């Protein structure tokens, strides 16, 4: 159990409120925002503070700038413009915000330039954190997407601010993930897709100890098929990790759980948008075949598993869904999750793309805005941002436990 104070529990009236948001949105070559999902998700905390009559400051990282040397492409200026449109009020961008000479009044909001431009940000420098904390009466962490980073604006400020709490987005993420893993309703089913076992090995190990069914997809499934003695032709796989895959399957079996593998697959002779797809029983994959999706029988089996699930956690597609001839498996997965009565949580870049492509977003119970933070949560790693808020709650506000994980 971890305790943390929520923004909704704090008196914000007349207070100087600093919100650490995740506004690291993608932009095109002209600096135009191409996906404003993170901006939209962050608005609730800003409106909450403004409606309470707080003097509101918001900051975020943006890209990967060199500390102390922001370039024109590192600026949050496009985000300030979009926030002004969304909030219906001016949102001035404060560039040198650690210097004197600027102010914000109750009922106003400003955006503080890219916090990663501050020297010492990524190292969680105590002096920098203390300087940032001095700007506010209340620090609000609403950046789940950066919750796995031990940085000054994420962890350090929480140590020095008079009061530190979780914003509505961060709290909602932790509530949803807590519901999925803290005494979840069972059966608990996890879907993990992606190209390589190596990039998600620790996630697979962690889930193997907790879930009732572990469905694998993409190149990860190919490695598990090979470990089970099935032919995979020239498919993407990691032969050096066969023992790891076998160990995970054995771990699941020892608990009475399972890793269901595809019975049929969709193959082609090349990785191409124009490749001709063929359906094969999994035992009939040819030497020159490459597996790019699960077949309809496998998709039907997965749908049945998900229909009987009580909790579902989804990270990663079943195949190369970007190409129409290899999209059926992931499409069926997305719809099966949407149709399942289970509580469902989804996260990860490819997963969000699939949710958007197949139009099931409104029927997934919770879609995580975090990439790396979501993955580290699945690994069972503690999130530094949450630990910092918990320490702040214990230090300044001993109170009844507020369960997360």
PDB file of N, CA, C and O in Angstrom, residues 192 196-210 241 244 248 251 375-381:
ATOM      1  N   UNK A 192       0.606  -9.295 -23.977  1.00  0.00           N
ATOM      2  CA  UNK A 192       1.870  -8.594 -24.207  1.00  0.00           C
ATOM      3  C   UNK A 192       2.335  -8.902 -25.620  1.00  0.00           C
ATOM      4  O   UNK A 192       2.664 -10.047 -25.950  1.00  0.00           O
ATOM      5  N   UNK A 196      10.180  -8.019 -29.668  1.00  0.00           N
ATOM      6  CA  UNK A 196      11.247  -8.767 -29.010  1.00  0.00           C
ATOM      7  C   UNK A 196      10.923  -9.128 -27.572  1.00  0.00           C
ATOM      8  O   UNK A 196      10.421  -8.304 -26.806  1.00  0.00           O
ATOM      9  N   UNK A 197      11.254 -10.376 -27.209  1.00  0.00           N
ATOM     10  CA  UNK A 197      11.162 -10.806 -25.821  1.00  0.00           C
ATOM     11  C   UNK A 197      12.121  -9.997 -24.960  1.00  0.00           C
ATOM     12  O   UNK A 197      11.806  -9.619 -23.832  1.00  0.00           O
ATOM     13  N   UNK A 198      13.321  -9.710 -25.506  1.00  0.00           N
ATOM     14  CA  UNK A 198      14.367  -9.061 -24.715  1.00  0.00           C
ATOM     15  C   UNK A 198      13.926  -7.718 -24.165  1.00  0.00           C
ATOM     16  O   UNK A 198      14.291  -7.344 -23.050  1.00  0.00           O
ATOM     17  N   UNK A 199      13.114  -6.964 -24.928  1.00  0.00           N
ATOM     18  CA  UNK A 199      12.685  -5.644 -24.469  1.00  0.00           C
ATOM     19  C   UNK A 199      11.593  -5.725 -23.407  1.00  0.00           C
ATOM     20  O   UNK A 199      11.342  -4.753 -22.701  1.00  0.00           O
ATOM     21  N   UNK A 200      10.937  -6.881 -23.303  1.00  0.00           N
ATOM     22  CA  UNK A 200       9.835  -7.014 -22.350  1.00  0.00           C
ATOM     23  C   UNK A 200      10.011  -8.240 -21.456  1.00  0.00           C
ATOM     24  O   UNK A 200       9.045  -8.726 -20.856  1.00  0.00           O
ATOM     25  N   UNK A 201      11.243  -8.721 -21.351  1.00  0.00           N
ATOM     26  CA  UNK A 201      11.494  -9.930 -20.572  1.00  0.00           C
ATOM     27  C   UNK A 201      11.098  -9.752 -19.114  1.00  0.00           C
ATOM     28  O   UNK A 201      10.435 -10.611 -18.517  1.00  0.00           O
ATOM     29  N   UNK A 202      11.493  -8.630 -18.511  1.00  0.00           N
ATOM     30  CA  UNK A 202      11.174  -8.417 -17.101  1.00  0.00           C
ATOM     31  C   UNK A 202       9.673  -8.258 -16.894  1.00  0.00           C
ATOM     32  O   UNK A 202       9.125  -8.653 -15.858  1.00  0.00           O
ATOM     33  N   UNK A 203       8.983  -7.677 -17.892  1.00  0.00           N
ATOM     34  CA  UNK A 203       7.525  -7.566 -17.812  1.00  0.00           C
ATOM     35  C   UNK A 203       6.894  -8.949 -17.843  1.00  0.00           C
ATOM     36  O   UNK A 203       6.004  -9.273 -17.044  1.00  0.00           O
ATOM     37  N   UNK A 204       7.368  -9.792 -18.762  1.00  0.00           N
ATOM     38  CA  UNK A 204       6.820 -11.137 -18.891  1.00  0.00           C
ATOM     39  C   UNK A 204       7.042 -11.937 -17.613  1.00  0.00           C
ATOM     40  O   UNK A 204       6.154 -12.654 -17.148  1.00  0.00           O
ATOM     41  N   UNK A 205       8.226 -11.818 -17.044  1.00  0.00           N
ATOM     42  CA  UNK A 205       8.513 -12.525 -15.789  1.00  0.00           C
ATOM     43  C   UNK A 205       7.583 -12.052 -14.672  1.00  0.00           C
ATOM     44  O   UNK A 205       7.058 -12.856 -13.900  1.00  0.00           O
ATOM     45  N   UNK A 206       7.424 -10.740 -14.564  1.00  0.00           N
ATOM     46  CA  UNK A 206       6.588 -10.186 -13.511  1.00  0.00           C
ATOM     47  C   UNK A 206       5.138 -10.638 -13.666  1.00  0.00           C
ATOM     48  O   UNK A 206       4.492 -11.059 -12.697  1.00  0.00           O
ATOM     49  N   UNK A 207       4.623 -10.573 -14.891  1.00  0.00           N
ATOM     50  CA  UNK A 207       3.237 -10.965 -15.138  1.00  0.00           C
ATOM     51  C   UNK A 207       3.042 -12.464 -14.932  1.00  0.00           C
ATOM     52  O   UNK A 207       1.983 -12.903 -14.469  1.00  0.00           O
ATOM     53  N   UNK A 208       4.058 -13.258 -15.277  1.00  0.00           N
ATOM     54  CA  UNK A 208       3.939 -14.708 -15.126  1.00  0.00           C
ATOM     55  C   UNK A 208       3.694 -15.116 -13.684  1.00  0.00           C
ATOM     56  O   UNK A 208       3.123 -16.180 -13.412  1.00  0.00           O
ATOM     57  N   UNK A 209       4.106 -14.271 -12.756  1.00  0.00           N
ATOM     58  CA  UNK A 209       3.910 -14.569 -11.334  1.00  0.00           C
ATOM     59  C   UNK A 209       2.553 -14.086 -10.825  1.00  0.00           C
ATOM     60  O   UNK A 209       2.177 -14.398  -9.693  1.00  0.00           O
ATOM     61  N   UNK A 210       1.802 -13.334 -11.675  1.00  0.00           N
ATOM     62  CA  UNK A 210       0.591 -12.685 -11.172  1.00  0.00           C
ATOM     63  C   UNK A 210      -0.677 -13.006 -11.944  1.00  0.00           C
ATOM     64  O   UNK A 210      -1.772 -12.925 -11.375  1.00  0.00           O
ATOM     65  N   UNK A 241      16.851 -16.630 -26.443  1.00  0.00           N
ATOM     66  CA  UNK A 241      15.980 -16.466 -25.285  1.00  0.00           C
ATOM     67  C   UNK A 241      14.951 -17.592 -25.166  1.00  0.00           C
ATOM     68  O   UNK A 241      13.947 -17.458 -24.452  1.00  0.00           O
ATOM     69  N   UNK A 244      14.475 -18.714 -21.621  1.00  0.00           N
ATOM     70  CA  UNK A 244      13.666 -17.763 -20.856  1.00  0.00           C
ATOM     71  C   UNK A 244      12.179 -17.976 -21.148  1.00  0.00           C
ATOM     72  O   UNK A 244      11.347 -17.951 -20.235  1.00  0.00           O
ATOM     73  N   UNK A 248       9.275 -19.141 -18.457  1.00  0.00           N
ATOM     74  CA  UNK A 248       8.038 -18.393 -18.208  1.00  0.00           C
ATOM     75  C   UNK A 248       6.830 -19.313 -18.358  1.00  0.00           C
ATOM     76  O   UNK A 248       5.903 -19.286 -17.532  1.00  0.00           O
ATOM     77  N   UNK A 251       6.761 -21.534 -15.350  1.00  0.00           N
ATOM     78  CA  UNK A 251       6.317 -20.783 -14.180  1.00  0.00           C
ATOM     79  C   UNK A 251       4.796 -20.667 -14.164  1.00  0.00           C
ATOM     80  O   UNK A 251       4.149 -20.853 -13.126  1.00  0.00           O
ATOM     81  N   UNK A 375       4.949   0.650 -18.699  1.00  0.00           N
ATOM     82  CA  UNK A 375       5.759  -0.558 -18.812  1.00  0.00           C
ATOM     83  C   UNK A 375       6.483  -0.871 -17.510  1.00  0.00           C
ATOM     84  O   UNK A 375       6.557  -2.035 -17.088  1.00  0.00           O
ATOM     85  N   UNK A 376       7.013   0.148 -16.859  1.00  0.00           N
ATOM     86  CA  UNK A 376       7.719  -0.095 -15.603  1.00  0.00           C
ATOM     87  C   UNK A 376       6.754  -0.549 -14.513  1.00  0.00           C
ATOM     88  O   UNK A 376       7.110  -1.347 -13.648  1.00  0.00           O
ATOM     89  N   UNK A 377       5.536  -0.054 -14.576  1.00  0.00           N
ATOM     90  CA  UNK A 377       4.531  -0.545 -13.637  1.00  0.00           C
ATOM     91  C   UNK A 377       4.291  -2.030 -13.864  1.00  0.00           C
ATOM     92  O   UNK A 377       4.219  -2.818 -12.910  1.00  0.00           O
ATOM     93  N   UNK A 378       4.148  -2.435 -15.143  1.00  0.00           N
ATOM     94  CA  UNK A 378       3.926  -3.845 -15.442  1.00  0.00           C
ATOM     95  C   UNK A 378       5.098  -4.703 -14.970  1.00  0.00           C
ATOM     96  O   UNK A 378       4.920  -5.866 -14.616  1.00  0.00           O
ATOM     97  N   UNK A 379       6.296  -4.131 -14.983  1.00  0.00           N
ATOM     98  CA  UNK A 379       7.472  -4.855 -14.505  1.00  0.00           C
ATOM     99  C   UNK A 379       7.463  -5.019 -12.995  1.00  0.00           C
ATOM    100  O   UNK A 379       8.259  -5.784 -12.448  1.00  0.00           O
ATOM    101  N   UNK A 380       6.591  -4.285 -12.330  1.00  0.00           N
ATOM    102  CA  UNK A 380       6.562  -4.341 -10.876  1.00  0.00           C
ATOM    103  C   UNK A 380       7.540  -3.392 -10.215  1.00  0.00           C
ATOM    104  O   UNK A 380       7.785  -3.468  -9.007  1.00  0.00           O
ATOM    105  N   UNK A 381       8.096  -2.455 -10.992  1.00  0.00           N
ATOM    106  CA  UNK A 381       9.044  -1.503 -10.437  1.00  0.00           C
ATOM    107  C   UNK A 381       8.310  -0.371  -9.703  1.00  0.00           C
ATOM    108  O   UNK A 381       7.250   0.071 -10.158  1.00  0.00           O
TER     109      UNK A 381
END
